[in-house]
XYZ file of C-alpha atoms in Angstrom:
412
model
C -2.326 -11.639 -43.840
C -3.184 -14.563 -41.587
C -4.665 -17.683 -43.159
C -7.363 -19.910 -41.757
C -7.713 -23.695 -42.065
C -10.973 -24.775 -43.680
C -13.080 -26.792 -41.258
C -9.934 -27.032 -39.081
C -8.699 -29.867 -41.288
C -5.078 -30.236 -42.366
C -6.166 -31.960 -45.580
C -6.590 -29.907 -48.749
C -10.023 -28.846 -49.902
C -11.220 -27.452 -53.191
C -11.858 -23.771 -52.661
C -15.397 -22.812 -53.544
C -17.362 -19.593 -53.261
C -19.472 -21.156 -50.501
C -16.362 -21.902 -48.427
C -14.968 -18.439 -49.141
C -18.197 -16.828 -47.979
C -18.077 -18.929 -44.803
C -14.421 -18.410 -43.920
C -13.778 -14.945 -45.357
C -17.085 -13.118 -45.720
C -16.773 -9.987 -47.822
C -13.709 -11.191 -49.731
C -15.639 -11.472 -52.979
C -17.727 -8.350 -52.446
C -15.285 -5.993 -54.145
C -15.033 -8.243 -57.178
C -18.825 -8.407 -57.479
C -19.166 -4.625 -57.160
C -16.440 -4.151 -59.762
C -18.327 -6.353 -62.220
C -21.619 -4.593 -61.506
C -20.147 -1.132 -62.100
C -19.206 -2.131 -65.652
C -22.864 -2.524 -66.622
C -23.817 0.787 -68.303
C -22.400 3.112 -65.629
C -23.711 6.299 -67.286
C -27.310 5.157 -66.772
C -26.895 5.089 -62.973
C -24.293 7.749 -62.053
C -25.284 8.094 -58.394
C -25.234 4.349 -57.717
C -22.016 4.062 -59.731
C -20.148 6.658 -57.672
C -21.343 5.284 -54.338
C -20.560 1.695 -55.348
C -17.010 2.457 -56.492
C -16.355 4.482 -53.347
C -17.349 1.435 -51.294
C -20.099 0.991 -48.766
C -20.053 0.885 -44.993
C -21.503 -2.203 -43.418
C -24.361 -1.502 -41.014
C -25.802 -4.023 -38.594
C -29.381 -2.827 -38.870
C -31.878 -1.888 -41.529
C -32.225 1.487 -39.799
C -29.112 3.617 -40.224
C -28.403 6.368 -37.716
C -25.738 8.920 -38.519
C -24.692 12.415 -37.541
C -24.747 15.304 -40.004
C -22.107 17.858 -39.023
C -21.415 21.326 -40.363
C -18.957 24.019 -39.344
C -20.287 27.201 -37.807
C -21.553 29.698 -40.333
C -19.393 32.681 -41.173
C -22.073 35.344 -40.916
C -25.547 36.181 -39.691
C -27.904 39.149 -39.962
C -29.260 41.820 -37.645
C -32.859 40.942 -36.764
C -33.778 44.323 -35.285
C -32.394 47.580 -36.657
C -30.158 49.830 -34.539
C -30.964 53.542 -34.895
C -27.472 54.721 -34.076
C -26.335 56.350 -30.845
C -23.726 58.515 -29.203
C -21.864 56.572 -26.528
C -18.818 57.059 -24.382
C -15.608 55.660 -25.790
C -15.254 52.049 -24.629
C -18.974 51.527 -24.041
C -21.020 48.830 -25.775
C -24.215 48.472 -27.783
C -26.646 45.569 -27.809
C -27.645 44.109 -31.169
C -30.191 41.393 -31.897
C -29.083 38.779 -34.442
C -30.942 36.020 -36.272
C -28.517 33.187 -35.477
C -27.110 33.604 -31.989
C -25.529 30.143 -31.870
C -22.562 31.113 -34.038
C -21.268 33.876 -31.742
C -19.255 33.694 -28.525
C -17.612 36.094 -26.103
C -14.236 37.399 -27.387
C -15.251 37.033 -31.047
C -14.533 40.040 -33.220
C -17.161 41.008 -35.780
C -17.347 43.000 -38.993
C -20.332 44.854 -40.455
C -19.511 45.035 -44.198
C -22.367 47.383 -45.157
C -22.191 49.692 -42.129
C -19.714 52.524 -42.632
C -18.027 54.661 -39.992
C -17.436 58.407 -40.383
C -14.214 57.769 -42.316
C -15.922 55.303 -44.710
C -14.541 52.084 -43.191
C -16.700 49.038 -42.337
C -17.655 49.002 -38.667
C -15.838 46.421 -36.527
C -16.438 45.367 -32.958
C -15.599 43.031 -30.080
C -18.244 40.841 -28.420
C -18.290 41.229 -24.642
C -21.503 39.339 -23.897
C -23.863 36.890 -25.592
C -27.470 36.437 -24.476
C -30.357 34.350 -25.776
C -31.045 36.618 -28.760
C -28.483 39.390 -28.824
C -24.776 40.162 -28.747
C -23.182 43.026 -26.850
C -20.590 44.693 -29.043
C -17.877 47.212 -28.250
C -17.046 49.223 -31.413
C -13.326 48.971 -32.105
C -12.615 51.296 -35.028
C -14.315 54.495 -33.843
C -13.194 56.782 -31.016
C -10.207 54.744 -29.803
C -8.253 57.893 -29.007
C -7.969 58.992 -25.367
C -8.816 62.532 -26.471
C -12.360 61.493 -27.506
C -14.965 61.188 -24.752
C -17.967 60.301 -26.899
C -18.250 58.523 -30.244
C -21.028 58.185 -32.786
C -22.117 54.616 -33.573
C -23.657 54.623 -37.060
C -27.144 53.318 -37.831
C -27.281 49.565 -38.452
C -30.359 48.694 -40.561
C -32.315 45.469 -40.139
C -30.882 42.545 -42.148
C -27.415 44.073 -42.136
C -24.812 41.326 -42.347
C -22.542 40.678 -39.366
C -19.454 38.571 -40.082
C -17.764 36.483 -37.400
C -14.033 37.239 -37.260
C -11.177 35.778 -35.217
C -11.253 35.641 -31.438
C -9.104 38.064 -29.478
C -7.564 37.309 -26.072
C -5.608 39.361 -23.579
C -1.984 38.727 -22.707
C -2.818 36.987 -19.441
C -5.828 35.051 -20.720
C -5.350 31.292 -20.531
C -8.799 30.166 -21.629
C -11.470 31.247 -24.055
C -15.076 30.325 -24.739
C -15.116 26.670 -25.858
C -15.850 26.047 -29.509
C -19.063 24.044 -29.674
C -20.927 22.626 -32.636
C -23.317 19.758 -32.115
C -23.958 17.222 -34.869
C -27.567 16.609 -35.779
C -28.619 12.996 -35.463
C -30.454 11.716 -38.517
C -31.535 8.344 -39.797
C -32.450 6.541 -42.961
C -33.795 3.120 -43.812
C -32.000 0.525 -45.877
C -34.317 -0.731 -48.568
C -34.203 -4.348 -49.680
C -33.852 -4.230 -53.447
C -34.581 -7.477 -55.271
C -34.743 -8.826 -58.799
C -35.361 -12.365 -59.960
C -34.461 -14.173 -63.181
C -35.830 -17.573 -64.151
C -35.225 -19.887 -67.071
C -37.121 -23.043 -67.867
C -35.235 -26.285 -68.375
C -36.432 -26.724 -71.974
C -35.578 -23.095 -72.752
C -32.064 -23.664 -71.465
C -31.588 -26.818 -73.556
C -33.039 -25.401 -76.772
C -30.854 -24.045 -79.562
C -31.011 -20.285 -79.997
C -30.634 -18.295 -83.179
C -28.458 -15.809 -81.256
C -26.176 -16.366 -78.308
C -28.681 -15.292 -75.669
C -27.781 -17.080 -72.440
C -28.935 -17.021 -68.867
C -25.989 -14.716 -68.061
C -27.364 -12.184 -70.556
C -30.663 -12.226 -68.707
C -28.836 -11.691 -65.434
C -26.995 -8.677 -66.855
C -30.252 -7.159 -68.082
C -31.868 -7.780 -64.688
C -28.932 -6.149 -62.864
C -29.159 -3.095 -65.119
C -32.898 -2.763 -64.494
C -32.351 -3.258 -60.772
C -29.652 -0.558 -60.667
C -31.816 1.903 -62.587
C -34.719 1.463 -60.170
C -32.320 1.740 -57.219
C -31.009 4.986 -58.725
C -34.525 6.419 -58.669
C -35.004 5.443 -55.025
C -31.567 6.786 -54.042
C -32.496 10.122 -55.608
C -36.195 10.681 -54.913
C -37.286 7.972 -52.484
C -39.232 8.999 -49.372
C -38.107 7.470 -46.096
C -40.992 5.523 -44.609
C -41.947 2.265 -42.963
C -45.174 0.601 -44.050
C -47.065 -2.408 -42.767
C -48.825 -4.641 -45.264
C -52.130 -6.410 -44.711
C -50.315 -9.617 -43.734
C -48.464 -7.761 -40.977
C -45.158 -7.643 -42.831
C -43.093 -4.469 -42.459
C -41.426 -2.915 -45.489
C -38.815 -0.149 -45.204
C -38.390 2.444 -47.940
C -35.191 4.447 -48.212
C -35.029 8.230 -48.332
C -33.395 9.847 -51.366
C -30.577 12.361 -51.347
C -32.802 14.954 -53.050
C -34.628 15.457 -49.759
C -31.402 15.467 -47.720
C -29.598 18.321 -49.503
C -29.705 21.532 -47.463
C -29.138 24.139 -50.183
C -31.280 25.121 -53.137
C -30.672 27.309 -56.189
C -33.235 28.655 -58.654
C -32.276 29.644 -62.188
C -34.104 31.420 -64.998
C -34.743 29.958 -68.447
C -34.418 33.394 -69.997
C -31.723 33.491 -72.682
C -30.585 36.916 -71.468
C -29.816 35.712 -67.946
C -28.302 32.271 -68.593
C -24.735 33.501 -68.260
C -25.421 35.363 -65.007
C -27.437 32.482 -63.550
C -24.690 29.986 -64.333
C -22.076 32.088 -62.567
C -24.438 32.477 -59.599
C -25.052 28.724 -59.538
C -21.312 28.021 -59.436
C -20.902 30.536 -56.638
C -23.746 29.051 -54.607
C -22.522 25.484 -55.163
C -18.987 26.135 -53.933
C -19.282 29.058 -51.497
C -20.006 29.105 -47.801
C -20.080 25.340 -47.296
C -16.433 24.222 -46.908
C -16.927 21.424 -49.398
C -14.701 19.976 -52.093
C -13.477 22.106 -55.023
C -14.823 19.451 -57.423
C -18.465 18.421 -57.395
C -20.953 16.565 -59.614
C -24.122 17.902 -61.199
C -26.728 15.256 -62.043
C -29.142 17.046 -64.361
C -32.240 16.464 -66.433
C -32.223 17.022 -70.194
C -33.864 20.476 -70.041
C -31.299 21.715 -67.547
C -28.529 20.287 -69.739
C -30.046 22.183 -72.678
C -30.051 25.393 -70.656
C -26.432 24.915 -69.624
C -25.478 24.183 -73.232
C -26.568 27.687 -74.256
C -23.764 29.079 -72.095
C -21.034 30.522 -74.287
C -17.430 29.729 -73.434
C -15.713 32.709 -71.876
C -12.816 33.515 -69.644
C -14.709 33.104 -66.378
C -16.365 29.787 -67.223
C -15.150 27.069 -69.567
C -17.319 24.105 -70.538
C -15.511 22.566 -73.497
C -13.726 19.770 -71.624
C -14.783 16.140 -71.204
C -13.357 13.872 -68.526
C -13.950 10.256 -67.507
C -14.258 9.454 -63.796
C -15.855 6.502 -61.992
C -16.359 4.978 -65.456
C -18.657 7.875 -66.479
C -18.054 10.517 -69.152
C -18.602 13.989 -67.683
C -18.659 17.423 -69.257
C -16.348 19.545 -67.145
C -17.320 23.111 -66.271
C -14.393 25.036 -64.830
C -14.926 28.333 -63.023
C -13.045 30.423 -60.517
C -15.309 29.042 -57.790
C -14.682 25.356 -58.522
C -15.029 22.562 -61.054
C -18.353 20.919 -61.820
C -18.661 17.505 -63.496
C -21.956 17.479 -65.404
C -23.809 14.378 -66.595
C -27.364 13.890 -67.783
C -29.419 11.709 -65.488
C -32.253 9.729 -67.059
C -33.963 9.596 -63.681
C -34.795 13.315 -63.680
C -36.523 13.036 -67.072
C -38.410 9.923 -66.027
C -39.593 11.499 -62.768
C -40.907 14.639 -64.469
C -38.003 16.846 -63.398
C -36.160 17.328 -66.687
C -35.449 20.957 -65.790
C -33.961 20.126 -62.366
C -30.685 18.748 -61.059
C -28.673 18.164 -57.916
C -25.090 19.105 -57.097
C -23.429 16.291 -55.166
C -20.101 16.436 -53.340
C -18.706 12.900 -53.814
C -16.447 13.296 -50.774
C -19.425 13.572 -48.444
C -21.850 10.928 -49.639
C -21.903 7.581 -47.838
C -23.480 4.305 -48.819
C -24.570 2.033 -45.978
C -25.002 -1.634 -46.816
C -26.890 -4.054 -44.581
C -26.973 -6.900 -47.114
C -24.205 -6.761 -49.757
C -25.172 -7.437 -53.357
C -25.737 -11.167 -53.664
C -26.897 -13.503 -56.411
C -28.535 -16.612 -54.933
C -29.098 -19.453 -57.360
C -32.293 -21.417 -56.725
C -33.400 -24.670 -58.342
C -37.180 -24.531 -58.294
C -37.319 -27.924 -60.014
C -35.502 -29.571 -57.096
C -37.934 -27.910 -54.705
C -40.839 -29.299 -56.669
C -42.242 -25.845 -57.425
C -41.754 -25.569 -61.207
C -39.288 -26.825 -63.766
C -37.067 -23.726 -63.757
C -33.721 -22.532 -62.510
C -33.544 -19.041 -61.080
C -31.306 -16.369 -59.649
C -32.470 -13.902 -56.977
C -30.498 -10.653 -56.844
C -30.591 -8.876 -53.488
C -29.075 -5.806 -51.867
C -30.194 -3.860 -48.784
C -28.641 -0.394 -48.767
C -29.177 3.354 -48.550
C -27.355 6.603 -49.293
C -26.861 9.448 -46.822
C -25.400 12.940 -47.109
C -23.113 13.449 -44.124
C -22.718 17.206 -44.699
C -26.043 18.411 -46.163
C -24.749 21.980 -46.611
C -22.297 20.951 -49.350
C -25.030 19.504 -51.595
C -27.538 21.615 -53.536
C -30.784 21.155 -55.439
C -31.074 23.081 -58.724
C -34.565 24.126 -59.865
C -36.111 26.622 -62.296
C -37.559 29.758 -60.717
C -41.139 28.834 -61.546
C -40.683 25.749 -59.301
C -39.617 27.823 -56.296
C -42.797 26.962 -54.418
């Protein structure tokens, strides 16, 4: 690592934090974040995870990023097909709900549509239009002895699964794979907290060892807890005050998650709902096999009624990111569960959110700083103060791998 002379002087200087910030900005940031994360991490799990993972510096208060997802694996027929008798090798045209996921030379499978011998219908896409795909059936009437074949009825909302592409021996090219990221944005919010102590208060003897540093720690904890609420449920907006000053408010991850699951509070369906929740959280999104569930107390109570069985085990406790999690292990994936005070406080004790820690990013415009101010020297008041500041936001880069969890009565 290259070194740099301070003020270009060959003479030695006492190294101070001010000089370090000037010569090597960001050098002390990790140490500050490490100290902050030790202040009651379980009270702010979302901020804790994002802070330990490290933030990306952004040069503007408005963060623009691209949310990318892989093509979906299946779609549905939007208009039913009555069935038809066609010549062997001919095609049928089928309308689908999501045309963007299909391309010429894709093979497709219809899991619920059975041929005469009881096998799922398969086909080869020969053409793709604005709303429909042209499919050549591939597992009926392939014999040269058959002139006509019977294509079975394909009801509306029948699933059509995208399979591997098939090319001929002399084919050099195929339809290009295209998936466009969606450009999104969020605002960094300037979070602040201020601590002051009068000169006489500082000089007075205390019955207990309550110092200015203790006040700072309490202020940081309160600041982190309010930031946690904004990171979860904040609404992205930009407001202008009466004095013309603009204030940016960050958008929470609750509004960014693309998936949603609704469970029942009925004691008879808890086991089934929990299995379905695990399936929904880990299936069809290409996310990590280990995710985090931040949950309110009522949802935790509902999950606690789940009996341990062979398919789901919830009797393990692990510590990660400085937080104690209850580990739920299933055949779909592993879920780290922790109660979040924010959900109870915000009136959502029966809700939660499944977060994939691999695909959550913290953008930081102003790193966490503690600026000491002497108001007495400024002639304002006889106090010494510390102003805590951070401008940051959280974004979900792959919204499909994160999921809101709500009771069924809150489906609306």
